CSV table of C-alpha atoms in Angstrom, one decimal:
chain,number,residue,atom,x,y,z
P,1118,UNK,CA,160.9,129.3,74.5
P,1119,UNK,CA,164.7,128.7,74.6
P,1120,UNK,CA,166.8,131.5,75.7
P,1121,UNK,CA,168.2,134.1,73.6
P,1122,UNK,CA,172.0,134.4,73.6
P,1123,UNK,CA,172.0,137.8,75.9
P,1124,UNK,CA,169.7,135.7,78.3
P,1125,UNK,CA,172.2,132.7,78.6
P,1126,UNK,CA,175.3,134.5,78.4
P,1127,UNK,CA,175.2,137.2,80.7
P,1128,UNK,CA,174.1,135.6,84.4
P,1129,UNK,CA,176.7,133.1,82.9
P,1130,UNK,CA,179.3,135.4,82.7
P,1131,UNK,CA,179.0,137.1,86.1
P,1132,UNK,CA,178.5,134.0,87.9
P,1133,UNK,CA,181.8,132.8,86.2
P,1134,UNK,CA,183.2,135.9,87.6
P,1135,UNK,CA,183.0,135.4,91.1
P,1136,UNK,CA,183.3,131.4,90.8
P,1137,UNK,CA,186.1,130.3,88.0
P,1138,UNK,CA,188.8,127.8,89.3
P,1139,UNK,CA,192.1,129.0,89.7
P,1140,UNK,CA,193.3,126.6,87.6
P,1141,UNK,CA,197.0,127.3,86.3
P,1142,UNK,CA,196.8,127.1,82.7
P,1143,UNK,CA,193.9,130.2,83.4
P,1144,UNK,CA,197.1,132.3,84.6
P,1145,UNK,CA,197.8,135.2,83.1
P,1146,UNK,CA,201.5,133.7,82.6
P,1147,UNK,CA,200.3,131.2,80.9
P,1148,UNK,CA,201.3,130.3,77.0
P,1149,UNK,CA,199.6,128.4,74.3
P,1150,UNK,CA,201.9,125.5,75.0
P,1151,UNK,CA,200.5,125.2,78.5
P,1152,UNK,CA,196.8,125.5,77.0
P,1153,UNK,CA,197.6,122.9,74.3
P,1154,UNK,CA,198.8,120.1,77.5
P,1155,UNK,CA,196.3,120.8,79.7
P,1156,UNK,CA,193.4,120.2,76.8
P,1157,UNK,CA,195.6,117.0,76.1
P,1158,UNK,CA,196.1,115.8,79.4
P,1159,UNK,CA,191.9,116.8,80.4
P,1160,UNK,CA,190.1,114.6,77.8
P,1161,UNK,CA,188.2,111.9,80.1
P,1162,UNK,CA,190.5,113.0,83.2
P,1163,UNK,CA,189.2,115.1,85.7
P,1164,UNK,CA,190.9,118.2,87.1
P,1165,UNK,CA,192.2,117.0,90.4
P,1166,UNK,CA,194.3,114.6,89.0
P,1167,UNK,CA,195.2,116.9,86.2
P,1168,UNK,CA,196.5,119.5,88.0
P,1169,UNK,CA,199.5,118.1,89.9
P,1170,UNK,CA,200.5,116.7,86.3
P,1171,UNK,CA,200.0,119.5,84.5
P,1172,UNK,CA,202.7,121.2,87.2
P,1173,UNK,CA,205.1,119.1,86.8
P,1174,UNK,CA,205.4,118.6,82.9
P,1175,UNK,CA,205.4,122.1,82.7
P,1176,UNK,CA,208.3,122.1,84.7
P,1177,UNK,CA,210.2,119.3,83.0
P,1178,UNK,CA,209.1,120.3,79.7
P,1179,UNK,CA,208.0,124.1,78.8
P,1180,UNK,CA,208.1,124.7,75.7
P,1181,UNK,CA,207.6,122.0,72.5
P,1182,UNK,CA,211.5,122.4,71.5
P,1183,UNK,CA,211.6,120.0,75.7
P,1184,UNK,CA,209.3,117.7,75.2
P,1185,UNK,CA,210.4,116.9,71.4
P,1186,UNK,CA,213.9,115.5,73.0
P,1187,UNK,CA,213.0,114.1,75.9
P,1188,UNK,CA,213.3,110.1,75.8
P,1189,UNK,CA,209.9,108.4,75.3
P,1190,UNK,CA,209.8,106.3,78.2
P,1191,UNK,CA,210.4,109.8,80.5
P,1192,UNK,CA,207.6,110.8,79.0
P,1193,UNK,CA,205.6,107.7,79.6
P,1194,UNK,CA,206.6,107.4,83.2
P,1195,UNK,CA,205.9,111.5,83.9
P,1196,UNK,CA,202.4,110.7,82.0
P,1197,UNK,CA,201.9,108.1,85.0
P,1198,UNK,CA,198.2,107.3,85.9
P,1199,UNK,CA,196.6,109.7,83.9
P,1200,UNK,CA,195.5,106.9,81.8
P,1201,UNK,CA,195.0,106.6,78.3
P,1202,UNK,CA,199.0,106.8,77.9
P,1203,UNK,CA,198.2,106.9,73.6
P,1204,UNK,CA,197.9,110.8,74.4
P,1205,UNK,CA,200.7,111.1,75.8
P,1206,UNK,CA,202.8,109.4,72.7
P,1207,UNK,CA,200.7,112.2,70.8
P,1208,UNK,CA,201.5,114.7,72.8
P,1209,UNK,CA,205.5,114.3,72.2
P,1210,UNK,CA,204.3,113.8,68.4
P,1211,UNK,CA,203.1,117.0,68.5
P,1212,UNK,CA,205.3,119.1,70.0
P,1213,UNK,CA,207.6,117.6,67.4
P,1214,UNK,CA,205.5,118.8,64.4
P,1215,UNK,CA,205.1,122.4,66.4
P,1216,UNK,CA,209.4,122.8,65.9
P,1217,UNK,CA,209.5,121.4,62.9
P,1218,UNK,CA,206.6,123.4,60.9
P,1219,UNK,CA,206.3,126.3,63.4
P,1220,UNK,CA,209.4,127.2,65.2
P,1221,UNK,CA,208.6,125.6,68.6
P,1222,UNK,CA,205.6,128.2,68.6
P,1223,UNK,CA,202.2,126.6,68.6
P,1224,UNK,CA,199.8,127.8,65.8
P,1225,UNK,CA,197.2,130.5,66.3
P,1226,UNK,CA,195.6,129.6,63.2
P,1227,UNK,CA,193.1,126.9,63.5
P,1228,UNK,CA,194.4,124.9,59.7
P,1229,UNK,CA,197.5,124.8,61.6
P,1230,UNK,CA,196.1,123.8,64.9
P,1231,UNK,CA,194.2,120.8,63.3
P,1232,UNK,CA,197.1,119.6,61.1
P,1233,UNK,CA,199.2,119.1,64.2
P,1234,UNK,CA,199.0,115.2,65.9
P,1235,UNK,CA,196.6,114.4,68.1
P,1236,UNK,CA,194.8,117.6,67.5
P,1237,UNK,CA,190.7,117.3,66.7
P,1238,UNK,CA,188.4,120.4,66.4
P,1239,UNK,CA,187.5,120.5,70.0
P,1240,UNK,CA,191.2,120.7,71.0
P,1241,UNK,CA,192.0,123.3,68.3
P,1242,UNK,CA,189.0,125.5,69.3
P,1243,UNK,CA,190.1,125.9,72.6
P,1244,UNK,CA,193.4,126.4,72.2
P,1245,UNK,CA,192.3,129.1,70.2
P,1246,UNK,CA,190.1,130.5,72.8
P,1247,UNK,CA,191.9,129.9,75.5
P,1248,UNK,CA,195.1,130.7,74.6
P,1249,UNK,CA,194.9,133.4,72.4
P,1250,UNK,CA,191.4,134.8,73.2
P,1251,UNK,CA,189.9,134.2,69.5
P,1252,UNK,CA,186.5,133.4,68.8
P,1253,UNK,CA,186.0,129.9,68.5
P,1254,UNK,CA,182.9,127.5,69.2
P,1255,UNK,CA,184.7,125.4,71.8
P,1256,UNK,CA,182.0,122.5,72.4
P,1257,UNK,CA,183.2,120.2,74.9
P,1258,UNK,CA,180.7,117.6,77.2
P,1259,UNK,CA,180.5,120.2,79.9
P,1260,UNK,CA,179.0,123.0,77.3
P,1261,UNK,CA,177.5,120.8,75.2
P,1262,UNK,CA,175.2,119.2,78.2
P,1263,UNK,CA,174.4,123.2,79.6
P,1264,UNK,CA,173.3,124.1,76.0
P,1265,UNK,CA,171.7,121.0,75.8
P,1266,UNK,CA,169.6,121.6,79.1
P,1267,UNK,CA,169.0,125.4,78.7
P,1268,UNK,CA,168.3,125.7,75.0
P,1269,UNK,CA,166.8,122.4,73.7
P,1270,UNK,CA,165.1,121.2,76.9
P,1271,UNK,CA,166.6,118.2,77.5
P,1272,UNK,CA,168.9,116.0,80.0
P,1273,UNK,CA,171.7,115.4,78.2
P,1274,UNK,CA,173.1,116.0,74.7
P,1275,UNK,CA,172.4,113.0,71.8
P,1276,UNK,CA,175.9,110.4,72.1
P,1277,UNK,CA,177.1,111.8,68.8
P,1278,UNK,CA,177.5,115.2,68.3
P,1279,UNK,CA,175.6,116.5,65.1
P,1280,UNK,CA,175.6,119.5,62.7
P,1281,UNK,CA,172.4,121.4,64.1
P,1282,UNK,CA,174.1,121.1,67.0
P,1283,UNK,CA,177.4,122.8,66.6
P,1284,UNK,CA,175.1,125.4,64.5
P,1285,UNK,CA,173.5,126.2,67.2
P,1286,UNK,CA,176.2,127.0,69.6
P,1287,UNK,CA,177.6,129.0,67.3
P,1288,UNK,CA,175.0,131.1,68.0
P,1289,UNK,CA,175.2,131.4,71.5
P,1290,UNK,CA,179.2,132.6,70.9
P,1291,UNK,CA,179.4,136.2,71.1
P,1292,UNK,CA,180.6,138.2,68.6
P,1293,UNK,CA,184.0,139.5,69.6
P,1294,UNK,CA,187.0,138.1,70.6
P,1295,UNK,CA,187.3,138.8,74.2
P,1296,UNK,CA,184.2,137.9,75.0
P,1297,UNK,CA,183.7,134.8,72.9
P,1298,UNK,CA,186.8,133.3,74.7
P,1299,UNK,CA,185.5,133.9,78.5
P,1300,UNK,CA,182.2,132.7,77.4
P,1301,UNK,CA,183.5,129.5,76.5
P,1302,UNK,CA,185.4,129.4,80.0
P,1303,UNK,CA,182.2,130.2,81.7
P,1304,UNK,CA,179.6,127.8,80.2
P,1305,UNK,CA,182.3,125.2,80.5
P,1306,UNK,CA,182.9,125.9,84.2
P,1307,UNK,CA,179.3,125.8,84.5
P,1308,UNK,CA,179.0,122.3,83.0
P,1309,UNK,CA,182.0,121.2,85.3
P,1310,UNK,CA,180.5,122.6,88.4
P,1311,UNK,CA,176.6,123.5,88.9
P,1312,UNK,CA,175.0,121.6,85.6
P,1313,UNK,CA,176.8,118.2,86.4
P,1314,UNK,CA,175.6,115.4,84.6
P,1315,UNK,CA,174.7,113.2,87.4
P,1316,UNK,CA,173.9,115.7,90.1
P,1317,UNK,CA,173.3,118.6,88.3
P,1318,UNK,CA,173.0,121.6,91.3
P,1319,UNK,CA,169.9,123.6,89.8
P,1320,UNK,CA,169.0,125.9,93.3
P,1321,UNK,CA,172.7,127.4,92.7
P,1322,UNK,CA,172.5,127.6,88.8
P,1323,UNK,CA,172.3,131.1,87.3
P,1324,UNK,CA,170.3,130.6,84.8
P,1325,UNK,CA,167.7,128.2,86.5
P,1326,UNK,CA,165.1,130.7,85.4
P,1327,UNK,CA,165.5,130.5,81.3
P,1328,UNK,CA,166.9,126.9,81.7
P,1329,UNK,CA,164.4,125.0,79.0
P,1330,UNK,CA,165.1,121.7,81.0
P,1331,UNK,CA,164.4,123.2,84.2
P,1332,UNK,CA,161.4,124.4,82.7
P,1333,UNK,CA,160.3,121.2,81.6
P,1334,UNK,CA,160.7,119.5,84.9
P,1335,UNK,CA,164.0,117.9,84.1
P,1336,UNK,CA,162.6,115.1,82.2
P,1337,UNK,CA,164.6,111.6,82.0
P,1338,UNK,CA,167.5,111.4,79.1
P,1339,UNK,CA,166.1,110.1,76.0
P,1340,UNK,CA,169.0,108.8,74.9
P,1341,UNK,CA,169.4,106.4,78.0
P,1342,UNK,CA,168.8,103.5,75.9
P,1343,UNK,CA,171.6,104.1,73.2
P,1344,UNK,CA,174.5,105.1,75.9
P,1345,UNK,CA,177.8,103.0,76.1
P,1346,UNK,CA,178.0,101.8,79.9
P,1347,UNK,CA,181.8,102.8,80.6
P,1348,UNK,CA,183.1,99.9,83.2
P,1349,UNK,CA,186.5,99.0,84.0
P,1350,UNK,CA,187.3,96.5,86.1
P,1351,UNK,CA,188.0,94.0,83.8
P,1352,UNK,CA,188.5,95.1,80.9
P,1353,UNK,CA,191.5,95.7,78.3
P,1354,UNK,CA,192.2,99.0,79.7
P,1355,UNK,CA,193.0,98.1,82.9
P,1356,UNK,CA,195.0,95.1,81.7
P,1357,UNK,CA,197.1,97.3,80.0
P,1358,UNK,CA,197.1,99.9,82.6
P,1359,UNK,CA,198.8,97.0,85.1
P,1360,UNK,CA,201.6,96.3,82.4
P,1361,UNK,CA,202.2,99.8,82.0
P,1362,UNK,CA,202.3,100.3,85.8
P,1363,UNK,CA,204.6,97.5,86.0
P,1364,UNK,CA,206.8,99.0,83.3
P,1365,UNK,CA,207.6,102.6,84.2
P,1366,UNK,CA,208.2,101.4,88.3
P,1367,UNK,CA,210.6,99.3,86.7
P,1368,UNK,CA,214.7,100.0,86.8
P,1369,UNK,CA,215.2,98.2,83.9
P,1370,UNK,CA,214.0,95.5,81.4
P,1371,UNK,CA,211.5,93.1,82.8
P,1372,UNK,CA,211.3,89.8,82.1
P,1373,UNK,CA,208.0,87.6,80.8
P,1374,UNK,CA,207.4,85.9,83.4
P,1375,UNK,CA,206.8,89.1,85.8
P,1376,UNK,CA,204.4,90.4,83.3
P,1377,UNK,CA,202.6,87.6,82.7
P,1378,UNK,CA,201.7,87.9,86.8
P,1379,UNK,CA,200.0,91.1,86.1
P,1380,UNK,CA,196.7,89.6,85.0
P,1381,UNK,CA,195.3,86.0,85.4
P,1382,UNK,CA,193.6,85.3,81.9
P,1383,UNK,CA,196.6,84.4,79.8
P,1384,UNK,CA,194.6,85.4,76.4
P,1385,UNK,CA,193.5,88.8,77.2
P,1386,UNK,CA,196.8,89.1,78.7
P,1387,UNK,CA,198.7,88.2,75.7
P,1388,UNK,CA,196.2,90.1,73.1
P,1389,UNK,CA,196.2,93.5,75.6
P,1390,UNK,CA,200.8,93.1,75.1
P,1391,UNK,CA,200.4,93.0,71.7
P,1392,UNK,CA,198.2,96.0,71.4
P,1393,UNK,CA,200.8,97.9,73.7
P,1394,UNK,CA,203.7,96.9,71.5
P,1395,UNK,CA,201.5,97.8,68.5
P,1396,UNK,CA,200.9,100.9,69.8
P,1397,UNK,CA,204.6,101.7,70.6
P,1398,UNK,CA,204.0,102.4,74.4
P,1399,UNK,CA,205.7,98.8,75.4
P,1400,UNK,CA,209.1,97.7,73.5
P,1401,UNK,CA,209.6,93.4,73.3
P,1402,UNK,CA,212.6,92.5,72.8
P,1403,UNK,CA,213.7,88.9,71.7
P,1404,UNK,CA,215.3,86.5,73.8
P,1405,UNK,CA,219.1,86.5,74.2
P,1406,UNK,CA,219.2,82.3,73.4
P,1407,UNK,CA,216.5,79.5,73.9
P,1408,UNK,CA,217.1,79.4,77.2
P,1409,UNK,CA,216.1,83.0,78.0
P,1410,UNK,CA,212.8,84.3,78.3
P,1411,UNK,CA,211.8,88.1,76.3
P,1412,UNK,CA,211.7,91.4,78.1
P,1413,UNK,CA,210.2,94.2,78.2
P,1414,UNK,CA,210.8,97.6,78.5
P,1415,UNK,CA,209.3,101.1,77.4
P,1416,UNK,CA,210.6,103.1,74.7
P,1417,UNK,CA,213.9,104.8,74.0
């Protein structure tokens, strides 16, 4: 038998009490804007390198009406090695549409919240939880592997996330406000800390004794089989993550021939430019006469 919500909730709750993060978009000072970056700035980046970045974009750029004038490559360059640099284009984007449509105050509705740039459901659900305290079902990997290990019985949650399955934690979200909003903190921070994917930490869990999984014997994930294998070395990304290196360290425009030392396979190379340049993170620009080579540069 799977928990009822009172059974889940409440050891989750109290153990969140005495072990949540001081994290500084948890801060009582903190505003929706804050929320809105550190959501960005967290998908498929872990905390510790989050943090120091979080700190010091919120101290170049505090509000939305900052970042919406600030020159793109500062932005770039301040986004650094967080990686997936995309988001941080968005991100500007964004805080554009928030002055435009809204004043410089992000939404608190989630319509608006969704119809900003770069903003999915997960993002607008927990800015709505987490920055203004409304109940929302905020379903990220961390709470969607707990609910999938103490509710359905299994390792890990299926690859795509389904209907039935945000039904379900709907169910598990308390009814009021308050409530809703710290219990979406708490089975989070339990995801992130005790109910790891990997390692998960059962002898300190507090809900070990109506954990389904646990239950079960932790079987094996079922879903093994139909899992992307994330590698790097190699790849486009980190191509593209040595040009974009190369780019923001750089004083000023740099030529071809220093980019095309980045990476050895000339093809990959060429294809992972272009994509950059599609994507408006890198600028080209054209050669002066024949007998110069093109530069590159970030973004004005």
């Amino acid at each position: 038998m799977p928990p009822t919500p009172t059974e889940l909730r409440e050891p989750v709750l109290a153990w969140f009490g005495v072990h949540a993060r001081d994290l500084p978009w948890r801060a009582a000072d903190r505003t929706a804007w804050g929320v809105l970056v550190s959501e960005v700035m967290l998908q498929q980046t872990p905390v510790v390198r989050v943090e120091p970045a979080w700190r010091s974009w919120m101290s170049r750029w505090p509000t939305p009406a900052d970042l919406a004038t600030a020159s793109t490559a500062d932005v770039l360059r301040a986004w650094d090695r967080l990686g997936y640099p995309r988001r941080a284009l968005r991100l500007q984007e964004c805080a554009r549409a928030v002055v435009e449509r809204h004043g410089g105050v992000v939404p608190s509705s989630e319509p608006e919240l969704l119809a900003l740039p770069g903003v999915g459901s997960y993002t607008a659900a927990a800015v709505l939880a987490f920055a203004y305290g409304r109940r929302s079902v905020v379903l990220d990997t961390n709470v969607r592997r707990v609910l999938a290990r103490t509710v359905d019985g299994v390792a890990l949650p299926a690859p795509s996330q389904t209907v039935d399955e945000v039904r379900r934690a709907t169910r598990y979200v308390p009814d009021d406000d308050a409530t809703a909003a710290r219990w979406a903190a708490a089975s989070m921070e339990l995801g992130a800390l005790v109910c790891t994917a990997r390692s998960p930490r059962c002898d300190a869990c507090p809900v070990q004794d109506v954990c389904a999984w646990f239950a079960a014997g932790r079987p094996a994930d079922e879903h093994a089989g139909r899992r992307k294998v994330q590698t790097f070395t190699g790849t486009d990304r980190q191509v593209r993550g040595r040009v974009m290196a190369l780019l923001r360290d750089a004083l000023g425009p740099v030529p071809a021939a220093a980019v095309d030392a980045v990476w050895p396979d000339a093809r990959q190379l060429a294809r992972c430019v272009d994509a950059l340049v599609a994507d408006g993170l890198i600028t080209r620009d054209p050669a002066a006469s024949d007998d110069d080579p093109p530069t590159y540069r970030l973004p004005s």
